[in-house]
PDB file of C-alpha atoms in Angstrom:
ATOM      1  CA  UNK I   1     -55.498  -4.426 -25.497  1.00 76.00           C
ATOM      2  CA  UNK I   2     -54.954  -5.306 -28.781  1.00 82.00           C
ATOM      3  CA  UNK I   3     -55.825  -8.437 -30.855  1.00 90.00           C
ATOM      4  CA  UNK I   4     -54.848  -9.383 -34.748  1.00 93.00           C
ATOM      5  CA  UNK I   5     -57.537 -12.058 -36.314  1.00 94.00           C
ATOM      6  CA  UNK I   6     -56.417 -14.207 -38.825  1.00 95.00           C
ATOM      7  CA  UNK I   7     -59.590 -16.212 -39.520  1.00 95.00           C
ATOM      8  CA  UNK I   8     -58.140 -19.111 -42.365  1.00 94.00           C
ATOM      9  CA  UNK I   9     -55.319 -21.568 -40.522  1.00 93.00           C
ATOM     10  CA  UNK I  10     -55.629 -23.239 -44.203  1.00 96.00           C
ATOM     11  CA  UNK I  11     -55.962 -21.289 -47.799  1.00 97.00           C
ATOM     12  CA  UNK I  12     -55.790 -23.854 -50.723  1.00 97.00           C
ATOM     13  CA  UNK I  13     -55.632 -21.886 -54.196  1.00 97.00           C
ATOM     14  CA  UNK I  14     -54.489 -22.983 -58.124  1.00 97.00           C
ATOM     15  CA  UNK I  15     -51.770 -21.471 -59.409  1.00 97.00           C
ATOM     16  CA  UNK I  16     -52.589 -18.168 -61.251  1.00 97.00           C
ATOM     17  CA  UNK I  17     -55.661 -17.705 -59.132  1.00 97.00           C
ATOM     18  CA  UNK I  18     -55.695 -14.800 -56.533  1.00 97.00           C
ATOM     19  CA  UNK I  19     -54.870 -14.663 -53.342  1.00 97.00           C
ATOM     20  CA  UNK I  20     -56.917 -12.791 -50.439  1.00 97.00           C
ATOM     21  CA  UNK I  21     -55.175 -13.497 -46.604  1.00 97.00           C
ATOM     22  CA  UNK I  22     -57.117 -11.907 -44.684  1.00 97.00           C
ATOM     23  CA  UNK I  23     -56.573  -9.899 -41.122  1.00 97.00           C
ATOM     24  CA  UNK I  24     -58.644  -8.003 -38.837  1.00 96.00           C
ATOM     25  CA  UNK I  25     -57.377  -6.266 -35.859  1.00 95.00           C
ATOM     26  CA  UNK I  26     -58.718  -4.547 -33.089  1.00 93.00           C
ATOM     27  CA  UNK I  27     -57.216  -1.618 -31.308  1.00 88.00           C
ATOM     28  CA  UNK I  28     -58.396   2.389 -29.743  1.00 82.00           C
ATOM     29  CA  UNK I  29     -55.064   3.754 -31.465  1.00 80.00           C
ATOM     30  CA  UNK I  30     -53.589   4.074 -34.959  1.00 78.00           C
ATOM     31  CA  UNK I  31     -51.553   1.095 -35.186  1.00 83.00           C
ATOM     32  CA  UNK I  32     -48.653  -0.251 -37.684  1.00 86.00           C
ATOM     33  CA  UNK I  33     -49.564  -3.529 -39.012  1.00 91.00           C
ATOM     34  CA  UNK I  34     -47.275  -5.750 -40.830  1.00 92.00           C
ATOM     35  CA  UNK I  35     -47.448  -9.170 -43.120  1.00 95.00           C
ATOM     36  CA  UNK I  36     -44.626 -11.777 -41.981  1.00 95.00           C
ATOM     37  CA  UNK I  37     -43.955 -15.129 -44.242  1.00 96.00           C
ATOM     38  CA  UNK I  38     -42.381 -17.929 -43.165  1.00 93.00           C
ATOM     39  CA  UNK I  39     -41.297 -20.032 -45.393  1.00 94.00           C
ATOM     40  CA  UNK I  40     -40.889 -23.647 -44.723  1.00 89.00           C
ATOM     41  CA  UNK I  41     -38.372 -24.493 -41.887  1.00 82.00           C
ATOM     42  CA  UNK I  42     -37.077 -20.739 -42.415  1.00 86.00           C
ATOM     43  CA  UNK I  43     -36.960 -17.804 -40.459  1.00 90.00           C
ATOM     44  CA  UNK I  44     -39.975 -15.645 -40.313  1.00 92.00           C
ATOM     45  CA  UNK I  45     -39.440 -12.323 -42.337  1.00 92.00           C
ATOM     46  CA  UNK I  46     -41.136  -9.380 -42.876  1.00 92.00           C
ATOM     47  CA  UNK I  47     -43.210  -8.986 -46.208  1.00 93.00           C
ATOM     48  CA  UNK I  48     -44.348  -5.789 -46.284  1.00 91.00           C
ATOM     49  CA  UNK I  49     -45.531  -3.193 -44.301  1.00 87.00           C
ATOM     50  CA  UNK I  50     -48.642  -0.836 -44.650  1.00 83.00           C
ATOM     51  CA  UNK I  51     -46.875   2.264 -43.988  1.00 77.00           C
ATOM     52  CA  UNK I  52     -44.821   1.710 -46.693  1.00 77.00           C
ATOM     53  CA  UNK I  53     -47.177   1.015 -49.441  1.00 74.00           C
ATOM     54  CA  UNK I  54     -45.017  -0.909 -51.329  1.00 79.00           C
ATOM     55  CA  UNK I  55     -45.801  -4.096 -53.119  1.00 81.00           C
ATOM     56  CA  UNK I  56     -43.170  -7.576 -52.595  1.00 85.00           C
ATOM     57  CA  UNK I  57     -43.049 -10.158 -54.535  1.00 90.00           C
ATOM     58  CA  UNK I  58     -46.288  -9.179 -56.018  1.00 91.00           C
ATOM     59  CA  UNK I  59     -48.419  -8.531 -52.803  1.00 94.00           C
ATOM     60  CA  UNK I  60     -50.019  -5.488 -51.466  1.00 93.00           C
ATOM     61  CA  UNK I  61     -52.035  -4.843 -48.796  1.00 93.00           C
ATOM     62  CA  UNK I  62     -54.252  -2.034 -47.644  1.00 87.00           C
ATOM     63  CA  UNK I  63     -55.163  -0.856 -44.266  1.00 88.00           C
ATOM     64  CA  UNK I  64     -58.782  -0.036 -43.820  1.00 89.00           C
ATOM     65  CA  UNK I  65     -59.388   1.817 -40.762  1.00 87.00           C
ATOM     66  CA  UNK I  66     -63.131   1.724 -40.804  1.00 89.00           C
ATOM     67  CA  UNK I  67     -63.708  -2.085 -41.910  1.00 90.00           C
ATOM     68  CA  UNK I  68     -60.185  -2.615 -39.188  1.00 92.00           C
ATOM     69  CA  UNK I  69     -58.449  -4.676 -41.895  1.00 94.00           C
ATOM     70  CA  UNK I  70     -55.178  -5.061 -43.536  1.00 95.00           C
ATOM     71  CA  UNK I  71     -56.004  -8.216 -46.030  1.00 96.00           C
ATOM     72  CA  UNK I  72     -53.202  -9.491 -47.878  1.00 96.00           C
ATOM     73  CA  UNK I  73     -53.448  -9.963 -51.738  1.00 96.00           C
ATOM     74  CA  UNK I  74     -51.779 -10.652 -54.545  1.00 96.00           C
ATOM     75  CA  UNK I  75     -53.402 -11.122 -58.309  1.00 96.00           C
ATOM     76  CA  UNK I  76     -51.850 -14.289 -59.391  1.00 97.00           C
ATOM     77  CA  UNK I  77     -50.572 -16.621 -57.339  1.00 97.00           C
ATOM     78  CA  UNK I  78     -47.067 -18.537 -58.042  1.00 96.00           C
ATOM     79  CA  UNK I  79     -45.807 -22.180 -56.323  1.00 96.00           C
ATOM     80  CA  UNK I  80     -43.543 -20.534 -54.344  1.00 96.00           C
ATOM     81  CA  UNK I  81     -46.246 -17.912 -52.863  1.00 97.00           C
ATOM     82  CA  UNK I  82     -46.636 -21.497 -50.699  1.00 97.00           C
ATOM     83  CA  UNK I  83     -45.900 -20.472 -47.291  1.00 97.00           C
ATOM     84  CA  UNK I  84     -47.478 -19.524 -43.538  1.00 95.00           C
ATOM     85  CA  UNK I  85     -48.334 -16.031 -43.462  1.00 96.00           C
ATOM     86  CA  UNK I  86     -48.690 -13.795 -39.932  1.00 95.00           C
ATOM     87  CA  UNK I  87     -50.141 -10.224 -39.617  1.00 96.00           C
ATOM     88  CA  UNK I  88     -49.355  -8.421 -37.144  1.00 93.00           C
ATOM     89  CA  UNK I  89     -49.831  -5.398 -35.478  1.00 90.00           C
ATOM     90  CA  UNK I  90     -47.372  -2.600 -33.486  1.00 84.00           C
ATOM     91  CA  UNK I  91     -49.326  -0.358 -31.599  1.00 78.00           C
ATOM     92  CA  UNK I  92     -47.046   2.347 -31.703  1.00 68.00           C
ATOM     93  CA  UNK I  93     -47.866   5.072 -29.129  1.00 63.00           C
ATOM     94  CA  UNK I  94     -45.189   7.162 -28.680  1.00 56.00           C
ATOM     95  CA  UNK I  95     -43.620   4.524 -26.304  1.00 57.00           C
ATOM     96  CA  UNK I  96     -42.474   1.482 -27.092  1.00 63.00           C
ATOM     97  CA  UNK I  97     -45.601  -1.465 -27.269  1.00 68.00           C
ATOM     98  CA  UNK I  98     -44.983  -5.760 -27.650  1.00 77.00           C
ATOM     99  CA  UNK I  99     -45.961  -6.484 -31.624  1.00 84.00           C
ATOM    100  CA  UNK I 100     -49.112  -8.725 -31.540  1.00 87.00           C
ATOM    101  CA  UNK I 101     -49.535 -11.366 -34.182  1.00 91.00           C
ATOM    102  CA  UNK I 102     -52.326 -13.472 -35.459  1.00 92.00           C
ATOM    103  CA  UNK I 103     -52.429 -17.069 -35.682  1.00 91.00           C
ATOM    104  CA  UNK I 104     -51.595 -17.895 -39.002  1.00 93.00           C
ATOM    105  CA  UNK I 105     -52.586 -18.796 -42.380  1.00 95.00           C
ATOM    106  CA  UNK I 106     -50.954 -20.970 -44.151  1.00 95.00           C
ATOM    107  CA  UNK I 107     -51.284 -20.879 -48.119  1.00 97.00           C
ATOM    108  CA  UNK I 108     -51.023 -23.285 -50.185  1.00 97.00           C
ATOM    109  CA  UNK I 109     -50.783 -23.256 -53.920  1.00 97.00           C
ATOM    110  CA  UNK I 110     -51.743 -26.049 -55.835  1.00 96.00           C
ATOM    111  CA  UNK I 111     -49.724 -26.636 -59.179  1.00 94.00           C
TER     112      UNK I 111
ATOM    113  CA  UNK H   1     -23.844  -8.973 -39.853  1.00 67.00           C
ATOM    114  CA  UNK H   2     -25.121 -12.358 -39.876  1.00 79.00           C
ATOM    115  CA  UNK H   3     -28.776 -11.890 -38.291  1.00 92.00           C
ATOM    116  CA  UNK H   4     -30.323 -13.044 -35.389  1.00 96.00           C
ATOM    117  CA  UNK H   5     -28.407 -16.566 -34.290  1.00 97.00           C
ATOM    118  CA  UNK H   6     -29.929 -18.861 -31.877  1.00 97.00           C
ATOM    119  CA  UNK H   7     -28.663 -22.881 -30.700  1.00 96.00           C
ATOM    120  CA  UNK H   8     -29.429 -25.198 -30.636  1.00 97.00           C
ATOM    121  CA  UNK H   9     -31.406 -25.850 -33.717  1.00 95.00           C
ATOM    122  CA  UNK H  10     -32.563 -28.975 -33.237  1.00 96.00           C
ATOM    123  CA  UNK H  11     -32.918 -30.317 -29.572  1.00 96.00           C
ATOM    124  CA  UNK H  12     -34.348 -33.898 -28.557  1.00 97.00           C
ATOM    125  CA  UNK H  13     -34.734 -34.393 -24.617  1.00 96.00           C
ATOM    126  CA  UNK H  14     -36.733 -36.733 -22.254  1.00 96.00           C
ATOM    127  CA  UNK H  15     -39.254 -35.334 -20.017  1.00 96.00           C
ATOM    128  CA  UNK H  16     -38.048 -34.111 -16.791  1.00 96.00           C
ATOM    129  CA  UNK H  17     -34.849 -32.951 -18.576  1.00 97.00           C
ATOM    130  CA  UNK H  18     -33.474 -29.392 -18.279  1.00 97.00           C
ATOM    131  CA  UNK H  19     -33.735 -27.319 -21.386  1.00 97.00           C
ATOM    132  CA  UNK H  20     -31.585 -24.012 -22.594  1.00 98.00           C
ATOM    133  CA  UNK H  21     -32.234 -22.560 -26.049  1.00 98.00           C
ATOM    134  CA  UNK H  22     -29.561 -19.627 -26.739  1.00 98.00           C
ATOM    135  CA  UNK H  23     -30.091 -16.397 -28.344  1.00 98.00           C
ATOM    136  CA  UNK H  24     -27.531 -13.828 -30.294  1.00 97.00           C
ATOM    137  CA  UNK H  25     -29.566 -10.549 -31.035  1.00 96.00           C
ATOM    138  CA  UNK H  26     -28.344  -7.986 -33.893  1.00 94.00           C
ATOM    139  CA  UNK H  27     -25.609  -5.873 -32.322  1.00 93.00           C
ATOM    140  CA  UNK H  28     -27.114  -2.807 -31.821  1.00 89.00           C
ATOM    141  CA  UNK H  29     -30.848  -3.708 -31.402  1.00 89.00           C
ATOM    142  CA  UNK H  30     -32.278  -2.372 -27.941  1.00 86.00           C
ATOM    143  CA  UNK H  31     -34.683  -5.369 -27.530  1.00 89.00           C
ATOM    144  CA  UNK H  32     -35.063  -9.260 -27.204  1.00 93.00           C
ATOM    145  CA  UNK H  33     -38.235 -11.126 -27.704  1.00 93.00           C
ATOM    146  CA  UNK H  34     -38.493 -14.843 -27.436  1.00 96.00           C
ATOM    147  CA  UNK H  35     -41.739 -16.582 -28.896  1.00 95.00           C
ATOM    148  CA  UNK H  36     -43.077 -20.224 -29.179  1.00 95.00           C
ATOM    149  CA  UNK H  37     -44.688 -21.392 -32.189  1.00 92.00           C
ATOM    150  CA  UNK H  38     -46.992 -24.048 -32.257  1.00 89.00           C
ATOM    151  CA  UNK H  39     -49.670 -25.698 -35.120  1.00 84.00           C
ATOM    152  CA  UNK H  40     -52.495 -24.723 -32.260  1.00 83.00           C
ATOM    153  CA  UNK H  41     -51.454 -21.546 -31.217  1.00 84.00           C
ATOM    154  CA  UNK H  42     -49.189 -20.105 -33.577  1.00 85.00           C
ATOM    155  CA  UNK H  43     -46.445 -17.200 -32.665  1.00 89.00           C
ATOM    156  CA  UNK H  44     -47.134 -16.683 -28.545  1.00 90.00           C
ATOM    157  CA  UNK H  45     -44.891 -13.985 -27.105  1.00 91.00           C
ATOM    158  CA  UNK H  46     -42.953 -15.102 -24.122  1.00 95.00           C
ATOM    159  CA  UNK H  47     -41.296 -12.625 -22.667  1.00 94.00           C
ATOM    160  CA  UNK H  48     -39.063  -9.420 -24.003  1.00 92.00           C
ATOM    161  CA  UNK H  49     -36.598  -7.239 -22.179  1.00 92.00           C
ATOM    162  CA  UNK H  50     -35.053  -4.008 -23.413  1.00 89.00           C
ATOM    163  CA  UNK H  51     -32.183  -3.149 -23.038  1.00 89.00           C
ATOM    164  CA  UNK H  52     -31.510  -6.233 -20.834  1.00 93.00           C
ATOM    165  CA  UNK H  53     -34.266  -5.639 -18.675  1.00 93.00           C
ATOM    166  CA  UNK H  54     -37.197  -8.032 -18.967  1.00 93.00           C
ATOM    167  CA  UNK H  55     -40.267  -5.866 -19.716  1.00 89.00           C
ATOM    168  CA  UNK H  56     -42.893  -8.174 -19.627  1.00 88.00           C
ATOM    169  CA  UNK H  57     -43.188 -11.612 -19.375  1.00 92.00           C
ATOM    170  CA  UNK H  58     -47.018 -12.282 -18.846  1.00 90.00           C
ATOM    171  CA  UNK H  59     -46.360 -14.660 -21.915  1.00 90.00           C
ATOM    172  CA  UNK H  60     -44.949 -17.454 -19.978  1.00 93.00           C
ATOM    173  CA  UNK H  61     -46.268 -20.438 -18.953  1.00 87.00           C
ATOM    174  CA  UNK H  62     -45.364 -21.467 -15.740  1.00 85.00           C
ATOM    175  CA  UNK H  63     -42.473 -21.290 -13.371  1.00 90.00           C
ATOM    176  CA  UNK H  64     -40.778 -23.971 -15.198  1.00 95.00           C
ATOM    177  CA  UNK H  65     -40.203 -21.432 -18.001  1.00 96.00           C
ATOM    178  CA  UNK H  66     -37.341 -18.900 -17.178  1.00 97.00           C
ATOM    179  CA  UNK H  67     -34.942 -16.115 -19.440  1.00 97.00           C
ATOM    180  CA  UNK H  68     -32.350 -14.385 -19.171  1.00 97.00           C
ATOM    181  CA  UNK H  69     -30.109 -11.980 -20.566  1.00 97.00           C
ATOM    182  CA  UNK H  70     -27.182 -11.431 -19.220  1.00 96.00           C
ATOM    183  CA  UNK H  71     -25.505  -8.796 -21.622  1.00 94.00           C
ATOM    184  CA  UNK H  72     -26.707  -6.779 -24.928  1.00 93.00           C
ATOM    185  CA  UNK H  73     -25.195  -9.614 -26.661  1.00 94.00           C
ATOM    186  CA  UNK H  74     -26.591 -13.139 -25.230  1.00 96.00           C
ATOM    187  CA  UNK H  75     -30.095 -14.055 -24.054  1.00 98.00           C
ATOM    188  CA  UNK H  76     -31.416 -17.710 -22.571  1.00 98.00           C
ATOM    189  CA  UNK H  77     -34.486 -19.181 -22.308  1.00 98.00           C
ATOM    190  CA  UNK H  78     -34.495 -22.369 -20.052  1.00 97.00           C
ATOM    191  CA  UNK H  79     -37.444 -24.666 -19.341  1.00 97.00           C
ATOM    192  CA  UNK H  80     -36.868 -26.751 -16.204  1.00 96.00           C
ATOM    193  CA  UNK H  81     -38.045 -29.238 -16.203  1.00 96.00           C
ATOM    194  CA  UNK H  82     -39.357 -29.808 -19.254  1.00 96.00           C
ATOM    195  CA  UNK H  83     -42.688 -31.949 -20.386  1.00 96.00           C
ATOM    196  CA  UNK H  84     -43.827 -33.335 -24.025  1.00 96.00           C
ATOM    197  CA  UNK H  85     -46.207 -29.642 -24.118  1.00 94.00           C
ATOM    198  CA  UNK H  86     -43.166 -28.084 -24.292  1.00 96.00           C
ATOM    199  CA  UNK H  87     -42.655 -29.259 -28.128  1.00 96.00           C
ATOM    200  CA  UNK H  88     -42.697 -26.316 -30.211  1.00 96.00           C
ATOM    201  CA  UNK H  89     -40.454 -24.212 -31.871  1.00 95.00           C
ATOM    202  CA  UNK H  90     -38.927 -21.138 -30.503  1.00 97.00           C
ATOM    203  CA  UNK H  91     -38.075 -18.191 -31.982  1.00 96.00           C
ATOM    204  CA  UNK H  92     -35.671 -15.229 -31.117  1.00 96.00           C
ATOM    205  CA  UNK H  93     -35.990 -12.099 -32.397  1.00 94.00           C
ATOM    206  CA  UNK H  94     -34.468  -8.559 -32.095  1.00 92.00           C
ATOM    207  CA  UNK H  95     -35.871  -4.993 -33.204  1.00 88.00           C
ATOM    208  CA  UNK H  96     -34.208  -1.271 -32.657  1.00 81.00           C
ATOM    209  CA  UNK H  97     -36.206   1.321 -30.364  1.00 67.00           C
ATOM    210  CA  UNK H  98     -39.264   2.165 -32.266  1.00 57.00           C
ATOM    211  CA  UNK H  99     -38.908   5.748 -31.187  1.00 51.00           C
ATOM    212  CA  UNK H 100     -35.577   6.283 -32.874  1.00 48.00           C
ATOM    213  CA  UNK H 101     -37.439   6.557 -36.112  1.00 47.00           C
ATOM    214  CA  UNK H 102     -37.022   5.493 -39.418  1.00 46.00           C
ATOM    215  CA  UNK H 103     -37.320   2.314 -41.827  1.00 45.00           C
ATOM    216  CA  UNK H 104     -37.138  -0.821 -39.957  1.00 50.00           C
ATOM    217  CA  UNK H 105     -38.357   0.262 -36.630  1.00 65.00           C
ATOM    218  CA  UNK H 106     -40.901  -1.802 -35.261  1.00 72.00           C
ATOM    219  CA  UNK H 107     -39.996  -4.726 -37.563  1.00 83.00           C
ATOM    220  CA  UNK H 108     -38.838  -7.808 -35.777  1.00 89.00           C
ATOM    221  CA  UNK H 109     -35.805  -9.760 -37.349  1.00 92.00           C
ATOM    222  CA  UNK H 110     -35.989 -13.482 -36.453  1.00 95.00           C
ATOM    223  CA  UNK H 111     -33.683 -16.164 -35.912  1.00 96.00           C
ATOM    224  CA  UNK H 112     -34.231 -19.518 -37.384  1.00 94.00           C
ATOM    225  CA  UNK H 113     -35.543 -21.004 -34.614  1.00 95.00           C
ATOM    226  CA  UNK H 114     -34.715 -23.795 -32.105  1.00 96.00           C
ATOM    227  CA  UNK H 115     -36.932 -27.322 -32.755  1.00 95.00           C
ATOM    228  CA  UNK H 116     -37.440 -29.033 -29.238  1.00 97.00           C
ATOM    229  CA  UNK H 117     -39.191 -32.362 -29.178  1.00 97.00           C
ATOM    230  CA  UNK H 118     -39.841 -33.601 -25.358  1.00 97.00           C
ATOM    231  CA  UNK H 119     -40.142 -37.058 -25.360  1.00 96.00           C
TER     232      UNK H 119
END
């Protein structure tokens, strides 16, 4: 079975500083993982994704198969960075598998 | 096409009260997920069916908890009877069959959620 770690509920940061969200997973197979943001009292949307290895809005993540990680960062962070942030993970195996997220961090930029 | 739309919204009911939350996936999409969010817990996965079906739905809670979906174009999730642990918000959310390839499989699309406060 798989299971997503997302050990911060709470990351407090100045504006400008940078931003580390971190995620660990666990799982036998190559998964997909994903960042979702949620924005407040919106719908949660997907950020980015690691196969695409593109950066949004100013993020990036890697995937690091041998640490299991896929921590979400972005160099400077901006007011409206302020959100709750889920990783998640697709363990896709030829058939299709439920997405499993992590709990949640929520960030929180301080002007 | 206007997303994922679920009603109601907002929902305010007394304990013991019967609760249905309503769910219009992306035409097209194959599968349905419903999830509860909570501060505690955050995104739990109910249950999700595909192509109608309900696939799994070790997610939830208890017999009070039931779903539905009656056609490609309308799912329910109904909590009878509800109790105050029931407060949480729920989420819909549709994706297209992973295995058809492509960008966006495996990405969920959400809907903006249904509030319910059990008094």
């Amino acid at each position: 079975a798989q299971r997503v770690t997302q050990p911060e509920k709470l990351l407090s940061v100045f504006k400008g500083a940078p931003v580390e969200l971190k995620c660990n997973y666990s799982y036998s197979g190559s998964p997909e993982l994903f960042w979702y943001v949620q924005y407040s009292r919106q719908r949660l949307q997907l950020l980015l994704r690691h196969i695409s290895r593109e950066s949004i809005k100013g993020f990036t993540a890697d995937l690091n198969k041998g640490e299991t990680s896929f921590h979400l960062k972005k160099p400077f962070a901006q007011e409206e960075d302020s959100a709750m942030y889920y990783c998640a993970l697709w363990p896709y195996s030829g058939g299709y598998q439920k997405v499993t997220f992590g709990t949640g961090t929520k960030l929180q930029v301080i002007p | 096409d206007a997303g994922v739309i679920q009603s109601p919204r907002h929902e305010v009911t007394e304990m013991g009260q019967e609760v249905t939350l309503r769910c219009k996936p992306i035409s097209g999409h194959d599968y349905l997920f419903w999830y509860r969010q909570t501060m505690m817990r955050g995104l739990e996965l109910l249950i999700y069916f595909n192509n109608n079906v309900p696939i799994d739905d070790s997610g939830m809670p208890e017999d009070r908890f039931s779903a539905k979906m009656p056609n490609a174009s309308f799912s329910t999730l109904k909590i009878q009877p509800s109790e105050p642990r029931d407060s949480a918000v729920y989420f819909c959310a549709s994706s297209r069959d992973g295995l058809a390839g492509g960008p966006g499989t495996g990405e969920l699309f959400f809907g903006e959620g249904s509030r319910l406060t059990v008094l």
